[in-house]
PDB file of C-alpha atoms in Angstrom:
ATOM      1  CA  UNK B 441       5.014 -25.807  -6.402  1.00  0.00           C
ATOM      2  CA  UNK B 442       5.369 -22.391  -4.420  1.00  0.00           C
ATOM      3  CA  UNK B 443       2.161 -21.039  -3.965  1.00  0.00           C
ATOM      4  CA  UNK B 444       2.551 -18.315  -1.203  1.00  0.00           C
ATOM      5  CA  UNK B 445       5.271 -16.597  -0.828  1.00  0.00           C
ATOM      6  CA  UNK B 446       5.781 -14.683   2.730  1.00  0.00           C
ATOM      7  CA  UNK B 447       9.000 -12.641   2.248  1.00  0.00           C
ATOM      8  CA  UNK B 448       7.572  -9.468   4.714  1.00  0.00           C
ATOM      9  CA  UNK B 449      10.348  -9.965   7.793  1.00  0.00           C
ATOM     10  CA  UNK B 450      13.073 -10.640   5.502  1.00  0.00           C
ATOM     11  CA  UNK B 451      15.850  -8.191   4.168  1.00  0.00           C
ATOM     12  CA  UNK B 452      15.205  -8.977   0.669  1.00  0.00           C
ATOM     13  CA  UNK B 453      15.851  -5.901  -1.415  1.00  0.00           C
ATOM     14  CA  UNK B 454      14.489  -5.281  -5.094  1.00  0.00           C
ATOM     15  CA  UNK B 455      12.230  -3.805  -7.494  1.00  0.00           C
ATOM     16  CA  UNK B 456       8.657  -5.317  -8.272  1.00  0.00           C
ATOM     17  CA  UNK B 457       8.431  -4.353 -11.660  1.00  0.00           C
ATOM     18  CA  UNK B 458      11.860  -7.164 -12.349  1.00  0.00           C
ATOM     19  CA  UNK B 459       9.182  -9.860 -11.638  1.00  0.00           C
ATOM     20  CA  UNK B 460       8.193 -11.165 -15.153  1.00  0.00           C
ATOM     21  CA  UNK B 461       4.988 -12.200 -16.798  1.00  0.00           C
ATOM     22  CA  UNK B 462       6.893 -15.862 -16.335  1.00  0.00           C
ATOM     23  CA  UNK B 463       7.885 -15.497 -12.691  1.00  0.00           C
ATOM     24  CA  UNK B 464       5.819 -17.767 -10.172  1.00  0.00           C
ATOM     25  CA  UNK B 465       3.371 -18.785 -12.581  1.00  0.00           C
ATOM     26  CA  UNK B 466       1.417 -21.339  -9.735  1.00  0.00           C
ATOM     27  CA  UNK B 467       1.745 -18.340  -7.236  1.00  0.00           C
ATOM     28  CA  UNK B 468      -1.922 -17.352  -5.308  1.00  0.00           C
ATOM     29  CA  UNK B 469      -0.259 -14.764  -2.311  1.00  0.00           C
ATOM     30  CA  UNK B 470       2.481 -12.594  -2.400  1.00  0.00           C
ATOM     31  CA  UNK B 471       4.055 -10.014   0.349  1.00  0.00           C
ATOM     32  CA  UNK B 472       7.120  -8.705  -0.438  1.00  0.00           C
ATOM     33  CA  UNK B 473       9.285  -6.601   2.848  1.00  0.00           C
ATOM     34  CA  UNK B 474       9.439  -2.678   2.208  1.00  0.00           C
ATOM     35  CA  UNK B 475      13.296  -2.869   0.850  1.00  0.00           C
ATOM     36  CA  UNK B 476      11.475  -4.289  -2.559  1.00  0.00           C
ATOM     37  CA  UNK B 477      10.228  -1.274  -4.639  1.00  0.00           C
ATOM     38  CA  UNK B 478       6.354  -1.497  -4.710  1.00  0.00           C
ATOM     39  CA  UNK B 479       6.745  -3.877  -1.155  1.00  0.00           C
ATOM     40  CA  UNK B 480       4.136  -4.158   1.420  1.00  0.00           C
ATOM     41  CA  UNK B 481       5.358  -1.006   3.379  1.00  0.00           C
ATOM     42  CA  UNK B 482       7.441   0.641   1.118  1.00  0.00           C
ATOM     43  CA  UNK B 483       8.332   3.827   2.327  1.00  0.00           C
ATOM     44  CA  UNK B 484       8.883   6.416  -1.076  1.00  0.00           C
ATOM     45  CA  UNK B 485      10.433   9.935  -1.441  1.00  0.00           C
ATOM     46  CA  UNK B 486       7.911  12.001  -2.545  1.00  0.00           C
ATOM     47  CA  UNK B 487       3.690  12.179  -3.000  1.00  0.00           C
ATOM     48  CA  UNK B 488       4.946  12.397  -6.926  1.00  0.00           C
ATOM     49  CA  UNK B 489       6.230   8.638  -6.366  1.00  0.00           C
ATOM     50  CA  UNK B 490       3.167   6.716  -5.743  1.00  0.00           C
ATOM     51  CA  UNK B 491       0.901   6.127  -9.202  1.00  0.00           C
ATOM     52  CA  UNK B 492       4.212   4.976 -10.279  1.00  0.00           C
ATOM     53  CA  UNK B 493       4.457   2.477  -7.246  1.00  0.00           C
ATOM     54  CA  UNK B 494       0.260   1.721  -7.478  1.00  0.00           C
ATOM     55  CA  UNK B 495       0.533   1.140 -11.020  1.00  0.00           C
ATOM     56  CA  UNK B 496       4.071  -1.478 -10.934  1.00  0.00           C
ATOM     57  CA  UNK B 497       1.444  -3.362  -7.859  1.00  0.00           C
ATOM     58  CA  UNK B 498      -1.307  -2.970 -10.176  1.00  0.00           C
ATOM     59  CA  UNK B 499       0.644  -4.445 -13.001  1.00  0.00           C
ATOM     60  CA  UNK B 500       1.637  -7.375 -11.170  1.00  0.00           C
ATOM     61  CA  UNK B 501      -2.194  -8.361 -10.102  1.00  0.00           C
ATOM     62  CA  UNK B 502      -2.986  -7.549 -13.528  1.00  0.00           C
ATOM     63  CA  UNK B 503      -1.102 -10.085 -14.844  1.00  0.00           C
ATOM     64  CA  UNK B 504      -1.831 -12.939 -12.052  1.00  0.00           C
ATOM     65  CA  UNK B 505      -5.792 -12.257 -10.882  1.00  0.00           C
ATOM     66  CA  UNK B 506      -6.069 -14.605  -8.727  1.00  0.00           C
ATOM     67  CA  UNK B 507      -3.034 -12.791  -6.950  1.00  0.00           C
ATOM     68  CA  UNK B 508      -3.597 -11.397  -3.316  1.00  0.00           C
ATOM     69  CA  UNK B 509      -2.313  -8.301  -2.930  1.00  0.00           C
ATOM     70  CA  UNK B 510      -5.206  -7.477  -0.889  1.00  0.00           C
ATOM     71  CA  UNK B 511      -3.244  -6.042   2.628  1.00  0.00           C
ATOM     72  CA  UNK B 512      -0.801  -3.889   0.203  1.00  0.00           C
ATOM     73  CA  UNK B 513       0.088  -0.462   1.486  1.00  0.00           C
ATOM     74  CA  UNK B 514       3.022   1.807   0.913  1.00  0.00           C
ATOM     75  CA  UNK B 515       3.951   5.074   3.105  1.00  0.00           C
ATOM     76  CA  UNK B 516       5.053   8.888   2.248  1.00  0.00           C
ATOM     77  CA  UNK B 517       8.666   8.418   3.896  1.00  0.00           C
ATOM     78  CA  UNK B 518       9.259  10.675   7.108  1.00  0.00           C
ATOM     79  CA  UNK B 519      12.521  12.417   5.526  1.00  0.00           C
ATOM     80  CA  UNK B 520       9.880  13.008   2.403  1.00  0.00           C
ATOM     81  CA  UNK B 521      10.390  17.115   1.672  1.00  0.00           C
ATOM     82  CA  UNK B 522       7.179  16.094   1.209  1.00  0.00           C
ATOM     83  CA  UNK B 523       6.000  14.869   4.859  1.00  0.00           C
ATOM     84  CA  UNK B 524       4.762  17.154   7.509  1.00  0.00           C
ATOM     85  CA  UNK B 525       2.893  16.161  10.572  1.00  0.00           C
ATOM     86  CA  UNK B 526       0.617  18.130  13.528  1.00  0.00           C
ATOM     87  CA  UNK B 527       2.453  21.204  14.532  1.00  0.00           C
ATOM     88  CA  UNK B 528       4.324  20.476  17.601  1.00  0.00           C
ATOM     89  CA  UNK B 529       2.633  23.662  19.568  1.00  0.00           C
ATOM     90  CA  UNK B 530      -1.087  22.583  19.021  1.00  0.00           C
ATOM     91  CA  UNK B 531      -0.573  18.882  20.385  1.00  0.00           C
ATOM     92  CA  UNK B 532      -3.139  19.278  22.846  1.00  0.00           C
ATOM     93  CA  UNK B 533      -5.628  19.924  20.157  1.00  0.00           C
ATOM     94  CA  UNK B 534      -5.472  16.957  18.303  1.00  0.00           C
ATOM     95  CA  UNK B 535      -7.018  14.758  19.878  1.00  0.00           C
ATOM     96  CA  UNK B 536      -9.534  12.853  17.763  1.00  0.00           C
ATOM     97  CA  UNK B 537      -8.080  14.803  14.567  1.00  0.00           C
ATOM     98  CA  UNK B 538      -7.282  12.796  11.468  1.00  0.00           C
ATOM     99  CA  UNK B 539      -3.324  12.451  10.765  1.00  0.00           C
ATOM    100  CA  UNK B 540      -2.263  13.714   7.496  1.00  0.00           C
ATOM    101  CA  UNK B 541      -3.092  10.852   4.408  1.00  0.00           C
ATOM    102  CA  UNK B 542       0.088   9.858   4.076  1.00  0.00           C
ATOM    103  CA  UNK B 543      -0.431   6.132   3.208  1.00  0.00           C
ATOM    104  CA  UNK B 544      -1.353   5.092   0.098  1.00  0.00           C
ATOM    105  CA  UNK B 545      -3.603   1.621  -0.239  1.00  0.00           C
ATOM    106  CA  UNK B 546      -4.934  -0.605  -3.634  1.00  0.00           C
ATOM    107  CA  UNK B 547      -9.090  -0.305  -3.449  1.00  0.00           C
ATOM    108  CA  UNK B 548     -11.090  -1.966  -6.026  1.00  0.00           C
ATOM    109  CA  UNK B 549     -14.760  -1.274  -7.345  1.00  0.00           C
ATOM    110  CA  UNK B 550     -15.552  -4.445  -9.152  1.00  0.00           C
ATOM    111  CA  UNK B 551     -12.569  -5.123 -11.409  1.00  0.00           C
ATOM    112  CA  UNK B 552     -11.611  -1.335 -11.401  1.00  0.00           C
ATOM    113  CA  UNK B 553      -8.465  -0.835  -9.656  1.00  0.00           C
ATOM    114  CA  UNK B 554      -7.308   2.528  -7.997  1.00  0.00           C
ATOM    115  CA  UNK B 555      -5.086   3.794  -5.477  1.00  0.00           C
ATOM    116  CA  UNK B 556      -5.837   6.096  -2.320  1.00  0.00           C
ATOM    117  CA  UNK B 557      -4.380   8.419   0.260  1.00  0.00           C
ATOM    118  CA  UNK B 558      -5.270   7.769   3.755  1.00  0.00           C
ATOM    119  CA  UNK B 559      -4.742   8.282   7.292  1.00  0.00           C
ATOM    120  CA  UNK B 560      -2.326   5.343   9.110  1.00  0.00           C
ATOM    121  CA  UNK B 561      -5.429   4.310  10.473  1.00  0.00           C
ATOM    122  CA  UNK B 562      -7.180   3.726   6.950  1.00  0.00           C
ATOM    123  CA  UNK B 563     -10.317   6.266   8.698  1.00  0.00           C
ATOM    124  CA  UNK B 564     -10.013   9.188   6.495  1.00  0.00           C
ATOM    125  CA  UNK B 565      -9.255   8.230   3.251  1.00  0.00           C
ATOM    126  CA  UNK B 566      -9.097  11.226  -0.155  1.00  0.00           C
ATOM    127  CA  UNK B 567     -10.477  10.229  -3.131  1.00  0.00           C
ATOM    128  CA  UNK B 568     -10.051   7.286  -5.105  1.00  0.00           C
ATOM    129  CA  UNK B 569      -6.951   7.617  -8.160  1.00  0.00           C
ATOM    130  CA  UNK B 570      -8.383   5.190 -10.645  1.00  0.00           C
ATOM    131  CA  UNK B 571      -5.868   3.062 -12.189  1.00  0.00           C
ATOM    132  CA  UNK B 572      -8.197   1.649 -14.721  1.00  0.00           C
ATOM    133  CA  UNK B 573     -11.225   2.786 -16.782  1.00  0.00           C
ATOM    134  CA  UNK B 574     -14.644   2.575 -15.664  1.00  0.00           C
ATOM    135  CA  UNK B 575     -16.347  -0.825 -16.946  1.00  0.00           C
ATOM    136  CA  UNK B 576     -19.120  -0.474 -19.732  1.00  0.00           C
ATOM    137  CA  UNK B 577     -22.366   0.035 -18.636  1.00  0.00           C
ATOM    138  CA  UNK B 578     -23.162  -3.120 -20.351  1.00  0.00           C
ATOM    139  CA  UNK B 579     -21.055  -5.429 -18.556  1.00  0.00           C
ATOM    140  CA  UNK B 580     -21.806  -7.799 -16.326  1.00  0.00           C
ATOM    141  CA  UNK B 581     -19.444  -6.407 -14.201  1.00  0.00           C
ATOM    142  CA  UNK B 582     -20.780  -2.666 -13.793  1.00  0.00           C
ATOM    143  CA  UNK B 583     -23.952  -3.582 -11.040  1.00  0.00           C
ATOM    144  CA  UNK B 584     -21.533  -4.538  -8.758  1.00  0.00           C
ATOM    145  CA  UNK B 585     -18.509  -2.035  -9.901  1.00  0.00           C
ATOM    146  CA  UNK B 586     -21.522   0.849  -9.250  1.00  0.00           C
ATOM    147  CA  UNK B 587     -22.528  -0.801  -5.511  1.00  0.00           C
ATOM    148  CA  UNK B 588     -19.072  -0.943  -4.269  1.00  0.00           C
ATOM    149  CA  UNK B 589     -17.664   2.422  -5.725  1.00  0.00           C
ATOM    150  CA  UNK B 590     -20.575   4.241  -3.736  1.00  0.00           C
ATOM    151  CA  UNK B 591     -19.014   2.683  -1.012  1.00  0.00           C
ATOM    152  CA  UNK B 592     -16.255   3.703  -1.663  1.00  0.00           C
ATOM    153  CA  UNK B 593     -16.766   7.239  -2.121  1.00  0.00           C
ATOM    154  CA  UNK B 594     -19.121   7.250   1.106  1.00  0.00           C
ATOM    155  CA  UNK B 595     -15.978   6.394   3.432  1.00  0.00           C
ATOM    156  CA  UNK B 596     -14.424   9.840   1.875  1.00  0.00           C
ATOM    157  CA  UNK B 597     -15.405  13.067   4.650  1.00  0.00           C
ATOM    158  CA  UNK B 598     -12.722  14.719   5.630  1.00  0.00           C
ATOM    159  CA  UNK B 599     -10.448  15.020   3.037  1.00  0.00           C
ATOM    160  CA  UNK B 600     -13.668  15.868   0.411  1.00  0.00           C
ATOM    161  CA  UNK B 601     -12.119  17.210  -2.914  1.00  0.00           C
ATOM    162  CA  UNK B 602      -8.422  15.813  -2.504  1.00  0.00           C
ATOM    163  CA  UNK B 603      -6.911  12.893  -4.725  1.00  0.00           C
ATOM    164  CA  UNK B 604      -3.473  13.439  -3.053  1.00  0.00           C
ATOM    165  CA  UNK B 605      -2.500  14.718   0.621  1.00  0.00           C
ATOM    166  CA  UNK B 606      -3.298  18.621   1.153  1.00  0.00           C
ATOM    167  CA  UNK B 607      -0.304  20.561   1.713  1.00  0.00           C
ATOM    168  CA  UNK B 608       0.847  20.930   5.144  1.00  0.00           C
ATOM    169  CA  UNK B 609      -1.040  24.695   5.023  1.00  0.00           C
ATOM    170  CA  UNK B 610      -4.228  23.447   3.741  1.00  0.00           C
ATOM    171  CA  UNK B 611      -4.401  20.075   6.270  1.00  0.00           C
ATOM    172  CA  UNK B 612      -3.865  22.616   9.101  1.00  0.00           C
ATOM    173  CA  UNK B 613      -6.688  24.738   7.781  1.00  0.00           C
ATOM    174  CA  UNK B 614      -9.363  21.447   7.655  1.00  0.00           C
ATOM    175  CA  UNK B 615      -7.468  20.472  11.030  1.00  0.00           C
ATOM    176  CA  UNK B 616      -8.386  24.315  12.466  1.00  0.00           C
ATOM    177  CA  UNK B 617     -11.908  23.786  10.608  1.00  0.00           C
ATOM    178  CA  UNK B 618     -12.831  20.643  12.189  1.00  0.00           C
ATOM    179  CA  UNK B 619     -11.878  20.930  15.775  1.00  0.00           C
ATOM    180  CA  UNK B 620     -14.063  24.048  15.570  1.00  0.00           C
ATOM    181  CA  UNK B 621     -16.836  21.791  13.820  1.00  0.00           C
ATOM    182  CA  UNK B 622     -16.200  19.733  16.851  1.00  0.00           C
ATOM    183  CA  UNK B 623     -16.395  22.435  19.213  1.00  0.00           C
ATOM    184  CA  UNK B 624     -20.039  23.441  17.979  1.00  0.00           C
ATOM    185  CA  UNK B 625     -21.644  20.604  19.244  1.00  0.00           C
TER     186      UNK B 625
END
């Protein structure tokens, strides 16, 4: 019986959401390449795209928990209207400065599931998009949900206040902001 399947440096092409409740019933690890909708590494069009692509991932550990999904990121395409980088003239400034959050990751608190934006390097996430409600309070699942959310929302600094990537204006503005911050000290 298949229980891992490795398809990442392949040029397998597809959707995730065609995999069926039936599909790979004995499977325990999946990575599908970024030519599958929803891959590891996907690259989609625009920020509007990616509960749609967190949620079809989402589904598909939903339905197999023992699943790993666990190293599953996707990426804001660089031909995105939507993408925008440092400004070309102010290079030399950004050293140190946090890229724009255009990489979107699965994060759990217990069994909640959400989605975030983050920098390539996973340092400077925005808030958390939960995918799922918040357990009751009454669960035996909410101690730990309540530990690891905190820790969660502790890893969040620079990007404070946004559950998506700031437009190019505004990431400019914290960039501006925080190599003056920087500056200070």
């Amino acid at each position: 019986r298949l229980n891992e399947l490795n398809l990442l440096e392949t040029e397998v092409s597809g959707d995730i959401r065609d995999i069926g409740e039936r599909d790979f019933l004995a499977l325990e690890s999946i990575i599908l390449p970024d030519g599958v909708y929803g891959g590891n590494g996907y690259e989609f069009q625009l920020i509007s795209d990616a509960p749609d692509i967190a949620m079809a991932v989402n589904s598909i550990k939903k339905q197999r928990p023992s699943l790993l999904i666990e190293s599953w990121h996707a990426s804001l395409s660089e031909d995105s209207p939507d993408w925008y980088g440092f400004d070309d003239e102010f290079d030399e400034y950004h050293v140190g400065d946090p890229s724009p959050p255009l990489h979107v990751r699965l994060v759990a608190a217990g069994s909640r599931v959400g989605y975030r934006w983050e920098t390539f390097d996973g340092d400077h996430p925005c808030k958390v998009n939960w995918l799922d409600p918040e357990p009751d309070r009454e669960s035996s699942d909410y101690e730990k949900y309540f530990e690891e959310l905190h820790k969660i929302e502790r890893q969040v600094h620079f990007f404070q206040g946004f559950q998506q990537p700031p437009s190019e204006e505004e990431f400019h503005r914290l960039e501006f902001e925080f190599g003056s911050g920087q500056n200070d000290e």
